[in-house]
Structures are given as C-alpha cells and as structure tokens.
Amino acid sequence: MSGGPLVVAVIGAGRCGQEVGARAEAVGRALAEAGCVLVCGGLGGVMEASCRGAHEAGGLTVGILPGRDPQAANPYVHVPIATGLGEARNAVIAQAARGAIAIAGGWGTLSEIALCRKLGKPVVSLDSWRPDETVRRANSPEDAVAQLLAAIGR
Amino acid sequence: MSGGPLVVAVIGAGRCGQEVGARAEAVGRALAEAGCVLVCGGLGGVMEASCRGAHEAGGLTVGILPGRDPQAANPYVHVPIATGLGEARNAVIAQAARGAIAIAGGWGTLSEIALCRKLGKPVVSLDSWRPDETVRRANSPEDAVAQLLAAIGR
Amino acid sequence: MSGGPLVVAVIGAGRCGQEVGARAEAVGRALAEAGCVLVCGGLGGVMEASCRGAHEAGGLTVGILPGRDPQAANPYVHVPIATGLGEARNAVIAQAARGAIAIAGGWGTLSEIALCRKLGKPVVSLDSWRPDETVRRANSPEDAVAQLLAAIGR
Amino acid sequence: MSGGPLVVAVIGAGRCGQEVGARAEAVGRALAEAGCVLVCGGLGGVMEASCRGAHEAGGLTVGILPGRDPQAANPYVHVPIATGLGEARNAVIAQAARGAIAIAGGWGTLSEIALCRKLGKPVVSLDSWRPDETVRRANSPEDAVAQLLAAIGR
C-alpha cells in the first residue's frame, strides 16, 4: 500500500435536482473506477448521489457527518464518521482529502472549496463556485475526475 | 448583562499593506466604540491591525488561534485562545460571532465568509470577497460597522 | 503585555451542590485576584460558580461553549465563545489554558484532566478525579490556586 | 444496510510492548470477524497492532489522525482521515464509535474513555484505565469483544 489509497472529496449541497444528481453519480462512479476512496459530508443531495455512483462501481465511501448520529448518513456511505463538530467538519473533509470536486452547492460548498485551496489542494468545479482561476472548470463528470487526478499527480 | 456582549468577528489575511491595515484599525476602533467584543484569528495583518484599533479605543479583543501556542497571538489580543484545531478554528470564529466584517483577505477569509453565511450570519465586505449579493458592500470602516450592527439588529 | 495574560481553566460539572459551589466560587475569586483570565466550559454548576467568584473580584471570564448559542453561557461569562464543537470543545479548553483546577465533576471533567495532562499541563484536583499522582491534590480553594501558579511557574 | 456497519473504536497508546501488541492484534482480529469497522487514532503501538489484526482477518480499518498528513497512518489503516484537529480528534473517535475497547494506554487513552462515557457509550478495559465500575473489565481480547458487542446490543 505505497502511500495508501487516494482519498478524494466530493462536495455539494444536501439537496439537488435530477440533473445535478446524475452528474454527481457519474463523478462518484468515475472516482471508484479510478480506485479512489470517496469522502464527503455523508448527507443527501450531491453527497448521496456521488456515494451511490461510487458504491455501484464497487468503490469505498466515507461520510464525515456534522452531527452525532451515524444513522444520518445516506444509505451509500460505507463508513459513517459522526463527528459532532457541526460546520467545523468541513475543515476535516478538506484536510482528509487530496483534492476535491465541487458540484453545484451553496455556502457550505464554498467554505469547503476555500478551505481546500487554503490548504493548497486542487479543486475542480462542475457547475459550482469558482472564486478564482486556480479553481479548475470541468465540462463533464469524467473531465472533472481526469483533471483532479492530473492535478494531484496520479 | 441582558444577552451578554455583542461578539463580532473581523476576518482578513495574516499579512496586509499599510492602507488595508489602516482600514482594519479603523474598523477595530469603531467596533470598540460601539461596545462590541472583537473576535478574530489572533494573528498578524488585518487581525493585528483591527485588534490594535480596538485596544486603543478601550475594547476587548479575543484571538482564536489555529495553533497550540498562545504566544503566537498578536500583542493586541487580550484573550488568546490557542485551539490546536488548525483551519477548523475558522468555523469556531464563525460560530462564536454574531456577524463579521471581512477586510481584503485570501482563501481563509473566504472560508470564514462562507461559514458565516452558512450559519445565517450577516457579513459586510470591505474590499474583500463578495460571493453573492447577500454579502453587504461597505464604503468605509465606519460604514462597515454601521451596516453590520444594523443587520444584527442593534 | 509580556507573554500576555495567564489563562487558567476551571473544570467541573454543570450541576453541583452548595458546598462544591462555594469552593468553586472561592477558586474563581482567587484566580481573579492573581490576575488570571478564567476559561471554562461556560455552563452552570462549577463553571457558573467559579465565573461568579472571578466576576465579583473584577476578573475576566471566558466560556468555551459546546453548543451554537452564546446565550447558553452563565450570566458571569464575559466572553462567550459558542463553538458548535460538542465535546471536542473540551480539547480547546485544555489547549487554551496554561493549567487547570478540577473541582468535583464527572466524565467531562475527567476528559479535560486527561487532555491537559496529555498536553503536559499541570492539573490540581480539589475533590475531583486524581487518576495518578501527577495530578496534584489541594486542600482548599486558595491552596489549589497557589499550587497551580507554582506549577506554571508564576 | 440496516443501520450501517457497526463502528467500534480501539484506543491505546502509540507505543507498546510485545505482549500488549499481541492482545491488540487479537482484538482487531476478533472485531473484524464480528463484522465491525475498526476506528482508531491511526498511529503506532496499540493502534497499529489492532489494525494489523483486523486487516489480516479481512476487516476494514479507519484511522482518525491528529495531524495533517495521511502518510502518518500505520500501514494497516485502509482509510486514513487526517483531521488537523490535534487532540480534539479524540472526541471525534468517541463520537464516531458505538463503543470502545481500551488497551493499556496513557493520558490520551484516558481522555477517550472519559469522552466515550460522557457520550453514554460502553467501554471495555483490557489492562487499561478503569476510572469507575461502569467501565467493564475484560480478561482476554475475545472477552473484550464479546462484552462490548453485548453492551452495544449486538
């Protein structure tokens, strides 16, 4: 296990429409096929859709939950980590991952993008916030995964 | 002490030029004159300048430090809180404050703006990030303080 | 302000009887008279009694709260820091203080004693847990403060 | 996945002798055979030995690291979660697990026992701290796992 598995974050809102959900699912699938461990906030919306995609492709999913109840995790989270930290868990997600793919999303997503960038980690935006040009823009789920893996150096 | 003191955050980068520093100092002074407790990240740049302004106006300053050493606080922090939490301390600042004034700043500042907004707290931007129109724009340090206090309802 | 103020923690349960409360109040008073900033968990019981003692002696008190609401602080907390971190705030208290006085208390108190010792900080026990002999035993509130200040080197 | 996997913590010091290591390894093995996900602090000593045991029995291991570098995880951690939270990560371990087995250990271990008990979670001690009688005593690794699973209700 040289260096251990590649842990990658998928960040996005806890609710999303069908189109965004389909993109998140495709991102999760592509990450699993690339052998990555998917870490996310563990709740619904983009988080659930990306976990479903990874799960169906045989990947491993981790949910870093804000609350105290592991049962709050979506059903495709294999390892629920109930932190009880509230929004501070966003910093744990940014710290734990080698890089992140942001899909749509609101203020929580923006905070995670900023925390990743503060920590020097690459972020790819798929129809999400793009506060400056160091946040890469992707055209498709597959492009997002390819760009992130290239930025990480794998 | 009905409801306790009004705790307000000043957020901005750990290094800044003279002009930004002068604005941060004026924000700190105006917050102290309004009776607020100033909470910040406790380090240099905008944090130090705003604490200096508050200190000179007789206000109370609190530094929520990322590291383990209280001595890392700037000399105008009256209460250094060394958290050892790293960047997760940004979420503590957002949680502890009733609202925030952002002055210039980089990724850490953007993460704090987003965390404040996620928590439903008003943010005023003085030459800082303004991810959407719910982040108020101020023209001067005094205007920033006035807008924030109005948004908080004091 | 060479080195800043001496921040000292008082740890103990959120509910306590009259006798324990009187001892906690005396500890708070003695810490304030020694010029220390009192940091605690900000809630009731031992925390409230010690803050009342410090407040009445003109000292400064800080409450590192587990929840999201600063209004949960007892009325003698001058600076409420609502962290939203849950029990992880115990580690912030241990990190922020130069040492701690434990008064009676339950599991939360024991966790703070252990975290302080893990971080190499002196702890004095006043009718509280004493897991090993490196936790000092005090006979009175005044003795507890004297022993802690001696251990810190002031 | 009714209710998700059973996440159980193994807590103990970052260094240990051969005998303690053999017991930790046996605990890890027994937890994996019971279908549990093993969560720990991710470092050496008891943490590494228990992860090795779980790994060799085909179980899944998670390391909640105090620092920022996932490479600090021992080689038997399948999912390294670098938190950057310092000792506050002990509270995350206590929150994430349904219960804990403590093996030998120092102050960090005691803090985790206390945090688990504060959160109402069962703890079994195998030659570790036993602050009161609500912390169960085990005679062997297999007994520790059996007692913990019984206390959790599985």
mmCIF file of C-alpha atoms in Angstrom, chain C residues 7 10 12 28 32 35 38 46 54 69 72 74 83-84 106 118 123-124 131 135 140-142 150-151 154:
data_model
loop_
_atom_site.group_PDB
_atom_site.id
_atom_site.type_symbol
_atom_site.label_atom_id
_atom_site.label_comp_id
_atom_site.label_asym_id
_atom_site.label_seq_id
_atom_site.Cartn_x
_atom_site.Cartn_y
_atom_site.Cartn_z
ATOM 1 C CA VAL C 7 -5.180 31.871 31.059
ATOM 2 C CA VAL C 10 -11.578 25.741 35.944
ATOM 3 C CA GLY C 12 -16.126 20.704 36.807
ATOM 4 C CA GLY C 28 -12.645 31.920 40.775
ATOM 5 C CA ALA C 32 -9.023 36.834 39.542
ATOM 6 C CA GLY C 35 -4.605 38.400 37.676
ATOM 7 C CA LEU C 38 -10.539 32.266 33.828
ATOM 8 C CA VAL C 46 -18.931 24.602 38.960
ATOM 9 C CA ALA C 54 -13.973 35.790 39.336
ATOM 10 C CA ASP C 69 -25.877 29.557 21.211
ATOM 11 C CA ALA C 72 -26.375 29.347 26.888
ATOM 12 C CA ASN C 74 -23.968 31.547 32.504
ATOM 13 C CA THR C 83 -18.044 26.688 19.330
ATOM 14 C CA GLY C 84 -20.626 24.241 17.974
ATOM 15 C CA GLY C 106 -17.934 13.694 36.125
ATOM 16 C CA LYS C 118 -1.641 14.698 27.611
ATOM 17 C CA VAL C 123 -3.699 19.999 36.939
ATOM 18 C CA VAL C 124 -4.748 20.488 40.551
ATOM 19 C CA PRO C 131 -6.035 9.351 38.011
ATOM 20 C CA VAL C 135 -2.428 15.375 39.320
ATOM 21 C CA SER C 140 -8.643 24.360 49.843
ATOM 22 C CA PRO C 141 -9.500 26.746 47.023
ATOM 23 C CA GLU C 142 -6.601 29.022 47.963
ATOM 24 C CA ALA C 150 3.628 27.451 41.373
ATOM 25 C CA ALA C 151 3.444 24.586 38.883
ATOM 26 C CA ARG C 154 4.391 32.246 38.315
#
